[in-house]
């Protein structure tokens, strides 16, 4: 059988990695897919730029629409990034009856509902394994491997750049900006790196994971999102003294009143496997009612790890090219007419434990004032760490770990603590999860 012709939009980190993996592993990929997979047409902005892959045998254009409208191309792989142009190109490819593979989590999180609808009407597939956690086949694992389970919660380190930065700050004492620049050089960061460090990229990915885990529509605008920019080396050190690691976690949890969707720095007990996931590696823990906890680990960004997921999607699409569209795996795991309208909980209804760091005057009664406020809000303290004042200083950091409480109660307590005359700075609050059940 003739090879399937693929059109590639973007020849950057992931596009170049995809060409290299398809070429290097062509024989095995053909044996798996049943047909060869050949990139015949590709687009990039600057056709003179040096590439990480050879473009021999590939027709190049600076006009991505030419690829999408090429009648020979059966599958369009979108690796441009961003939302608006990517949305137009993907919708055009679908309207032209082509299958689509994309690594673009921003596109799927924001426009996935519309794109999957259009794809269903046209009977084409839109595959997006590379959009979440780079090379880890987490979409397939949840959508297919765990299809027998009611998913209770999932929690993941799903931004490689953020984890790379936190790890280097902790292990090497390096500066935030310096490590971010290295992540950019290595091709891990988004075109706009604030997406990585402010948690937006992780929120895109969490939107997708939650949809396939709980059978809910994609609802990016309802994810509570906090980045890693406020984390200080001091917090990382105090957390370690208390037996915890600070990780940037994305959490989706089924609670009694709805679904929690949140991305924020989180203290995790250091004995948990996920607390030891370092550098650009990602990991996702998924709790299913039948299987219990499962953990998925691997490279979360980079050319070939991401290409691994793109190529797996290509193989999947090629395998089902001739199958009845009605009998394919649904894009978002659940049948499209069987989605649930479970509400997404506002953040003040979320229950979690907390790490609090206060900058307090070193005088009697300060701690008593703070603990009285916490008690008034029904917040129980698990442990307290008070450091010695530095020579010549009259203030001390006080670190408190609390038991679980409603975010609303904690917000009220923090507002009251911050106006005490003995407290000199904003309270640093980091959420804490045991991830044990
Ligand atoms: P790059 O910036 O390395 O590559 C983007 C490619 O698209 C380049 O070839 C660029 O052309 C081309 N391009 C960009 N804008 C336009 C435009 N307006 N018109 C035509 N072509 C354009 O990005 P990545 O490969 O890193 O990322 C691609 C996608 O994959 C993104 O959605 C990203 O979020 C996702 N992703 C990235 C991962 C990674 O590790 N990098 C991991 C998982 C997902 P030119 O080269 O000429 O500038
Ligand atoms: N910028 C993303 C990250 C790429 O660092 O995780 C992978 O999605």
Coordinates of C-alpha atoms and ligand atoms in Angstrom, one line a residue:
X1 CA 0.0 0.0 0.0
X2 CA 1.2 3.5 -0.8
X3 CA 2.4 5.7 2.2
X4 CA 0.0 8.1 3.8
X5 CA 0.9 11.7 2.9
X6 CA 1.2 14.1 5.8
X7 CA 1.3 17.9 5.7
X8 CA 3.2 19.6 8.5
X9 CA 2.4 23.1 9.8
X10 CA 5.5 24.2 11.6
X11 CA 9.1 23.0 11.5
X12 CA 10.3 24.2 14.9
X13 CA 11.2 22.1 17.9
X14 CA 8.3 19.7 17.7
X15 CA 7.9 19.8 13.9
X16 CA 11.6 19.1 13.4
X17 CA 11.6 16.4 16.0
X18 CA 8.6 14.7 14.3
X19 CA 10.4 14.7 10.9
X20 CA 13.4 13.1 12.5
X21 CA 11.5 10.4 14.4
X22 CA 9.4 9.5 11.3
X23 CA 12.6 9.2 9.3
X24 CA 14.7 7.3 11.8
X25 CA 12.0 4.8 12.8
X26 CA 10.3 4.6 9.4
X27 CA 10.5 0.8 9.2
X28 CA 9.1 0.1 12.6
X29 CA 6.4 2.7 12.2
X30 CA 5.3 1.2 8.9
X31 CA 5.1 -2.3 10.5
X32 CA 2.9 -0.8 13.2
X33 CA 0.7 1.4 11.1
X34 CA 0.4 -1.1 8.2
X35 CA 1.5 1.7 5.8
X36 CA 4.3 4.2 5.5
X37 CA 3.8 7.7 6.8
X38 CA 5.5 10.4 4.7
X39 CA 5.8 14.1 5.3
X40 CA 5.4 15.5 1.8
X41 CA 4.5 19.2 2.4
X42 CA 5.5 21.5 5.2
X43 CA 5.2 25.2 6.1
X44 CA 7.3 27.5 8.2
X45 CA 7.6 31.3 8.5
X46 CA 11.2 31.6 7.4
X47 CA 12.2 29.1 4.7
X48 CA 15.9 30.1 5.0
X49 CA 16.2 29.2 8.8
X50 CA 18.4 26.3 9.7
X51 CA 16.3 23.3 10.9
X52 CA 17.0 20.5 13.3
X53 CA 15.8 18.1 10.6
X54 CA 16.5 17.5 7.0
X55 CA 13.8 18.8 4.7
X56 CA 14.9 16.8 1.7
X57 CA 11.9 15.4 -0.3
X58 CA 9.5 17.8 1.5
X59 CA 7.8 20.6 -0.4
X60 CA 8.3 23.8 1.6
X61 CA 6.0 26.8 1.7
X62 CA 5.6 29.9 3.8
X63 CA 1.8 29.7 3.3
X64 CA 0.3 27.2 5.7
X65 CA -3.0 27.3 3.8
X66 CA -1.2 25.6 0.8
X67 CA -0.5 22.6 3.0
X68 CA -4.1 22.5 4.4
X69 CA -5.5 22.7 0.9
X70 CA -3.1 20.2 -0.7
X71 CA -5.4 17.4 -2.1
X72 CA -2.6 14.8 -1.7
X73 CA -2.3 15.4 2.1
X74 CA -4.5 13.1 4.1
X75 CA -3.4 14.2 7.6
X76 CA -2.5 17.7 8.7
X77 CA -0.1 18.0 11.7
X78 CA -0.5 21.4 13.4
X79 CA 2.7 22.4 15.2
X80 CA 2.6 26.2 14.8
X81 CA 1.2 27.0 18.3
X82 CA -1.0 29.9 19.3
X83 CA -4.7 29.9 18.9
X84 CA -6.2 32.0 16.2
X85 CA -4.2 31.0 13.1
X86 CA -4.1 27.4 14.4
X87 CA -7.8 27.4 14.8
X88 CA -8.4 28.7 11.3
X89 CA -6.0 26.2 9.8
X90 CA -7.4 23.2 11.7
X91 CA -11.0 24.1 10.9
X92 CA -10.0 24.5 7.2
X93 CA -8.2 21.1 7.3
X94 CA -11.3 19.5 8.8
X95 CA -13.6 21.1 6.3
X96 CA -11.3 19.7 3.6
X97 CA -11.9 16.2 5.0
X98 CA -8.4 15.8 6.5
X99 CA -7.6 14.2 9.8
X100 CA -5.6 16.4 12.2
X101 CA -2.9 15.8 14.7
X102 CA -1.9 18.6 17.0
X103 CA 0.3 19.3 20.0
X104 CA -1.5 22.5 20.7
X105 CA -3.0 22.5 24.2
X106 CA -4.0 26.2 24.0
X107 CA -6.0 25.4 20.9
X108 CA -7.7 22.3 22.3
X109 CA -8.5 23.9 25.7
X110 CA -10.0 27.0 24.1
X111 CA -11.6 25.7 20.9
X112 CA -11.7 22.0 21.4
X113 CA -15.5 21.8 21.8
X114 CA -16.0 23.5 18.4
X115 CA -13.2 21.6 16.7
X116 CA -14.4 18.2 17.8
X117 CA -18.0 19.0 16.7
X118 CA -16.8 20.0 13.3
X119 CA -14.6 16.8 13.1
X120 CA -17.5 14.6 14.0
X121 CA -19.7 16.1 11.3
X122 CA -16.9 15.5 8.8
X123 CA -16.1 12.0 10.1
X124 CA -12.4 12.9 10.7
X125 CA -10.1 12.4 13.7
X126 CA -8.4 15.1 15.7
X127 CA -5.7 13.5 17.8
X128 CA -3.9 15.5 20.5
X129 CA -1.7 13.2 22.7
X130 CA 1.3 15.6 22.6
X131 CA -0.8 18.4 24.0
X132 CA -0.5 17.1 27.5
X133 CA 2.6 16.0 29.3
X134 CA 4.9 15.8 26.2
X135 CA 5.9 12.2 25.6
X136 CA 3.8 10.6 28.3
X137 CA 0.8 8.8 26.7
X138 CA -1.5 10.2 29.4
X139 CA -4.5 10.9 27.1
X140 CA -4.5 7.3 25.9
X141 CA -4.1 6.0 29.4
X142 CA -7.0 7.8 30.8
X143 CA -9.3 7.7 27.8
X144 CA -8.7 4.0 27.0
X145 CA -6.6 2.3 29.6
X146 CA -8.8 3.5 32.6
X147 CA -12.1 3.4 30.7
X148 CA -13.5 1.0 33.3
X149 CA -12.9 3.3 36.2
X150 CA -14.8 6.2 37.8
X151 CA -11.9 8.7 38.1
X152 CA -11.8 10.3 41.6
X153 CA -9.0 12.7 41.1
X154 CA -5.8 13.4 39.2
X155 CA -2.8 15.5 40.1
X156 CA 0.1 16.2 37.8
X157 CA 3.3 18.1 37.2
X158 CA 2.4 19.0 33.6
X159 CA 4.6 21.9 32.7
X160 CA 8.2 20.9 32.0
X161 CA 9.6 24.4 32.1
X162 CA 8.1 25.2 35.5
X163 CA 9.4 22.0 37.0
X164 CA 12.8 22.6 35.4
X165 CA 13.0 26.0 37.1
X166 CA 11.8 24.9 40.5
X167 CA 14.3 22.0 40.5
X168 CA 17.2 24.2 39.5
X169 CA 16.3 26.8 42.1
X170 CA 16.2 24.1 44.8
X171 CA 19.2 21.9 43.8
X172 CA 21.6 24.5 42.4
X173 CA 20.3 27.7 44.0
X174 CA 20.1 29.3 40.6
X175 CA 18.1 32.4 39.7
X176 CA 14.6 32.2 38.2
X177 CA 15.4 34.3 35.1
X178 CA 18.7 32.4 34.4
X179 CA 17.0 29.0 34.4
X180 CA 14.0 30.2 32.4
X181 CA 16.5 31.4 29.7
X182 CA 18.0 27.9 29.6
X183 CA 14.6 26.3 29.3
X184 CA 13.9 28.6 26.3
X185 CA 17.3 27.6 24.7
X186 CA 16.4 23.9 25.1
X187 CA 13.0 24.4 23.3
X188 CA 10.9 23.6 26.4
X189 CA 9.2 27.0 26.9
X190 CA 6.2 28.3 25.1
X191 CA 6.6 31.1 22.5
X192 CA 5.3 33.3 25.4
X193 CA 7.0 31.9 28.5
X194 CA 4.6 33.6 30.8
X195 CA 2.3 30.8 29.8
X196 CA 4.7 28.4 31.6
X197 CA 5.6 30.4 34.7
X198 CA 2.1 31.8 35.3
X199 CA 0.4 28.4 35.1
X200 CA -1.6 29.1 31.9
X201 CA 0.0 26.2 30.0
X202 CA -0.7 23.8 32.9
X203 CA -4.3 25.1 33.0
X204 CA -4.8 24.4 29.3
X205 CA -3.5 20.9 29.9
X206 CA -5.7 20.4 33.0
X207 CA -8.7 21.5 31.1
X208 CA -8.1 18.6 28.6
X209 CA -7.3 16.0 31.3
X210 CA -10.4 16.9 33.3
X211 CA -12.7 16.6 30.3
X212 CA -11.5 13.1 29.4
X213 CA -11.4 12.0 33.1
X214 CA -14.9 13.2 34.1
X215 CA -16.8 13.4 30.8
X216 CA -17.3 17.2 31.1
X217 CA -16.9 19.8 28.3
X218 CA -13.6 21.7 28.0
X219 CA -13.9 24.7 30.4
X220 CA -10.6 26.5 30.4
X221 CA -12.1 29.7 31.8
X222 CA -13.1 28.0 35.0
X223 CA -9.6 26.7 36.0
X224 CA -8.1 28.5 39.1
X225 CA -4.6 29.4 38.0
X226 CA -1.5 30.5 40.0
X227 CA 2.0 30.4 38.7
X228 CA 5.4 29.8 40.3
X229 CA 6.8 33.4 40.2
X230 CA 6.1 34.1 43.9
X231 CA 7.9 31.0 45.2
X232 CA 11.1 32.0 47.0
X233 CA 14.1 29.9 47.8
X234 CA 13.3 30.4 51.5
X235 CA 9.9 28.7 51.0
X236 CA 11.5 25.8 49.2
X237 CA 13.9 25.5 52.2
X238 CA 11.3 25.7 54.9
X239 CA 9.1 23.2 53.1
X240 CA 12.1 20.8 53.0
X241 CA 12.7 21.2 56.8
X242 CA 9.1 20.2 57.3
X243 CA 9.4 17.1 55.1
X244 CA 7.7 18.5 51.9
X245 CA 8.7 19.5 48.4
X246 CA 7.1 22.4 46.5
X247 CA 5.8 21.4 43.1
X248 CA 3.6 23.2 40.6
X249 CA 0.6 20.9 40.5
X250 CA -2.5 20.8 38.3
X251 CA -5.3 19.1 40.3
X252 CA -8.8 17.9 39.1
X253 CA -10.9 16.4 41.8
X254 CA -14.5 15.1 42.1
X255 CA -15.9 16.7 45.3
X256 CA -19.4 16.3 46.7
X257 CA -20.7 19.6 45.2
X258 CA -18.8 19.6 41.8
X259 CA -15.4 19.4 40.2
X260 CA -12.3 21.2 41.5
X261 CA -10.0 22.5 38.7
X262 CA -6.9 24.2 40.0
X263 CA -3.3 24.9 39.2
X264 CA -1.0 26.3 41.9
X265 CA 2.3 25.6 43.7
X266 CA 1.7 22.8 46.2
X267 CA 3.6 21.3 49.1
X268 CA 3.7 17.5 48.7
X269 CA 5.2 15.0 51.3
X270 CA 8.7 14.3 50.1
X271 CA 8.1 10.5 50.3
X272 CA 5.6 10.6 47.4
X273 CA 7.0 9.5 44.1
X274 CA 5.6 12.6 42.4
X275 CA 7.5 14.9 44.8
X276 CA 10.7 13.4 43.3
X277 CA 10.0 14.2 39.7
X278 CA 12.6 16.7 38.7
X279 CA 13.8 18.8 35.8
X280 CA 11.8 18.8 32.6
X281 CA 10.2 15.5 33.6
X282 CA 6.4 15.4 34.1
X283 CA 4.2 13.0 36.1
X284 CA 0.5 12.5 36.6
X285 CA -1.1 10.5 39.4
X286 CA -4.6 9.3 38.4
X287 CA -6.9 7.8 41.1
X288 CA -9.5 5.4 39.7
X289 CA -12.0 3.7 41.9
X290 CA -11.2 0.2 40.6
X291 CA -7.4 0.5 39.9
X292 CA -6.5 2.8 42.8
X293 CA -3.6 5.2 42.3
X294 CA -1.6 5.0 39.0
X295 CA 1.4 7.1 38.1
X296 CA 2.6 8.1 34.6
X297 CA 6.1 9.6 34.3
X298 CA 8.3 10.9 31.4
X299 CA 9.7 13.9 29.6
X300 CA 7.2 16.7 29.5
X301 CA 8.7 18.8 26.7
X302 CA 11.5 18.7 24.1
X303 CA 11.7 17.8 20.4
X304 CA 11.8 14.1 20.3
X305 CA 9.8 13.3 23.5
X306 CA 6.9 15.4 22.1
X307 CA 7.5 13.9 18.6
X308 CA 7.0 10.5 20.2
X309 CA 3.4 11.4 21.0
X310 CA 2.8 13.1 17.7
X311 CA 4.0 10.1 15.8
X312 CA 1.9 7.7 18.0
X313 CA -1.2 9.8 17.0
X314 CA -0.2 9.6 13.4
X315 CA 0.0 5.8 13.7
X316 CA -3.4 5.7 15.4
X317 CA -5.0 7.8 12.7
X318 CA -3.5 5.7 9.9
X319 CA -4.7 2.5 11.6
X320 CA -8.3 3.7 11.5
X321 CA -8.3 5.5 8.2
X322 CA -10.8 3.1 6.7
X323 CA -12.9 2.4 9.9
X324 CA -16.4 3.5 10.4
X325 CA -16.2 7.0 12.0
X326 CA -19.1 6.1 14.4
X327 CA -17.0 3.4 15.9
X328 CA -13.9 5.3 16.7
X329 CA -12.7 6.2 20.2
X330 CA -14.5 9.5 21.1
X331 CA -12.3 12.5 21.0
X332 CA -13.0 13.3 24.7
X333 CA -13.3 9.7 25.9
X334 CA -17.1 9.9 26.6
X335 CA -19.7 9.8 23.9
X336 CA -20.4 13.4 22.9
X337 CA -24.2 13.2 23.8
X338 CA -23.3 11.8 27.2
X339 CA -21.3 14.6 28.7
X340 CA -22.1 15.6 32.3
X341 CA -22.9 19.2 33.4
X342 CA -21.2 18.8 36.8
X343 CA -20.5 22.3 38.1
X344 CA -16.9 23.5 38.4
X345 CA -16.4 24.7 42.0
X346 CA -15.3 28.3 42.7
X347 CA -11.9 28.3 44.5
X348 CA -13.4 29.5 47.8
X349 CA -15.4 26.2 47.9
X350 CA -12.2 24.1 47.6
X351 CA -10.9 22.3 50.7
X352 CA -7.2 21.8 51.2
X353 CA -4.4 22.1 53.7
X354 CA -2.1 25.1 53.8
X355 CA 1.5 26.3 54.4
X356 CA 1.6 29.9 55.7
X357 CA 4.7 32.0 56.1
X358 CA 4.3 35.2 58.2
X359 CA 6.8 37.9 58.7
X360 CA 6.2 38.7 62.4
X361 CA 7.5 41.0 65.2
X362 CA 9.6 39.1 67.6
X363 CA 7.6 39.8 70.8
X364 CA 5.3 38.0 73.2
X365 CA 1.7 37.4 72.2
X366 CA 2.2 37.5 68.4
X367 CA 1.7 33.8 67.9
X368 CA -1.3 33.8 70.2
X369 CA -3.0 36.5 68.1
X370 CA -2.4 34.5 64.9
X371 CA -3.6 31.2 66.4
X372 CA -6.7 32.8 67.8
X373 CA -7.7 34.1 64.4
X374 CA -7.1 30.7 62.9
X375 CA -9.2 29.1 65.6
X376 CA -12.0 31.6 65.0
X377 CA -12.1 30.5 61.4
X378 CA -12.2 26.8 62.5
X379 CA -8.7 26.2 61.1
X380 CA -6.6 23.7 63.0
X381 CA -2.8 23.9 63.0
X382 CA -0.7 20.9 62.3
X383 CA 2.8 22.3 63.0
X384 CA 4.6 25.5 63.6
X385 CA 8.2 26.5 62.8
X386 CA 9.6 29.7 64.2
X387 CA 13.1 30.8 63.0
X388 CA 15.5 32.8 65.1
X389 CA 15.7 36.5 64.0
X390 CA 18.8 37.3 62.0
X391 CA 21.4 39.4 63.9
X392 CA 20.2 42.9 64.3
X393 CA 16.7 42.1 63.0
X394 CA 13.5 42.4 65.1
X395 CA 11.3 40.2 62.8
X396 CA 11.1 36.5 62.4
X397 CA 9.5 34.2 59.8
X398 CA 6.8 32.0 61.3
X399 CA 5.8 29.0 59.3
X400 CA 2.5 27.2 60.0
X401 CA 1.1 24.1 58.4
X402 CA -2.7 23.7 58.8
X403 CA -5.1 20.8 58.5
X404 CA -7.7 20.8 55.7
X405 CA -10.1 23.7 55.6
X406 CA -12.3 25.6 53.1
X407 CA -10.4 28.2 51.0
X408 CA -13.1 30.7 52.0
X409 CA -12.1 30.3 55.7
X410 CA -8.5 30.7 55.0
X411 CA -9.0 33.8 52.9
X412 CA -10.9 35.4 55.9
X413 CA -8.1 34.3 58.3
X414 CA -5.4 35.7 56.1
X415 CA -7.2 39.1 55.7
X416 CA -7.4 39.4 59.5
X417 CA -3.8 38.3 60.1
X418 CA -2.4 40.8 57.5
X419 CA -3.9 43.8 59.4
X420 CA -2.3 42.8 62.8
X421 CA 0.3 45.5 63.7
X422 CA 2.8 42.7 64.5
X423 CA 2.7 41.3 60.9
X424 CA 4.7 43.3 58.5
X425 CA 4.2 41.7 55.0
X426 CA 1.6 39.9 53.0
X427 CA 1.1 36.3 54.2
X428 CA 2.7 33.7 51.9
X429 CA 0.1 31.0 51.3
X430 CA 0.9 27.7 49.5
X431 CA -1.6 24.9 49.4
X432 CA -0.6 21.5 50.7
X433 CA -1.9 18.1 49.4
X434 CA -1.1 14.7 50.9
X435 CA -2.2 12.9 47.6
X436 CA -2.8 9.8 49.6
X437 CA -6.4 9.0 48.9
Ligands
LIG1 P1 8.4 26.5 17.7 O1 8.3 27.9 17.9 O2 9.7 25.8 17.9 O3 7.9 26.2 16.2 C1 6.8 26.8 15.6 C2 6.8 26.6 14.1 O4 5.7 27.2 13.5 C3 8.1 27.2 13.4 O5 8.5 26.4 12.4 C4 7.5 28.5 12.9 O6 8.2 29.0 11.7 C5 6.1 28.2 12.6 N1 5.2 29.3 12.7 C6 5.0 30.0 13.9 N2 4.1 31.0 13.7 C7 3.8 30.9 12.4 C8 2.9 31.7 11.5 N3 2.2 32.7 12.0 N4 2.7 31.3 10.2 C9 3.4 30.2 9.8 N5 4.2 29.5 10.5 C10 4.4 29.8 11.8 O7 7.3 25.8 18.6 P2 7.3 24.3 19.2 O8 7.7 23.3 18.2 O9 8.0 24.4 20.5 O10 5.7 24.2 19.6 C11 4.8 23.8 18.6 C12 3.5 23.4 19.3 O11 3.7 22.3 20.1 C13 2.9 24.5 20.3 O12 1.5 24.4 20.2 C14 3.4 24.0 21.6 O13 2.6 24.5 22.7 C15 3.4 22.5 21.5 N6 4.2 21.8 22.3 C16 5.6 22.1 22.4 C17 6.4 21.3 23.2 C18 7.9 21.6 23.3 O14 8.5 20.9 24.0 N7 8.4 22.6 22.6 C19 5.9 20.1 23.9 C20 4.5 19.9 23.7 C21 3.7 20.7 22.9 P3 9.7 29.4 11.8 O15 10.5 28.2 12.3 O16 10.1 29.8 10.4 O17 9.8 30.5 12.8
LIG2 N1 6.1 24.7 27.4 C1 5.6 23.4 27.7 C2 6.2 22.8 29.0 C3 5.9 22.4 26.5 O1 7.3 23.4 29.4 O2 5.7 21.9 29.5 C4 5.2 21.1 26.7 O3 3.8 21.2 26.6

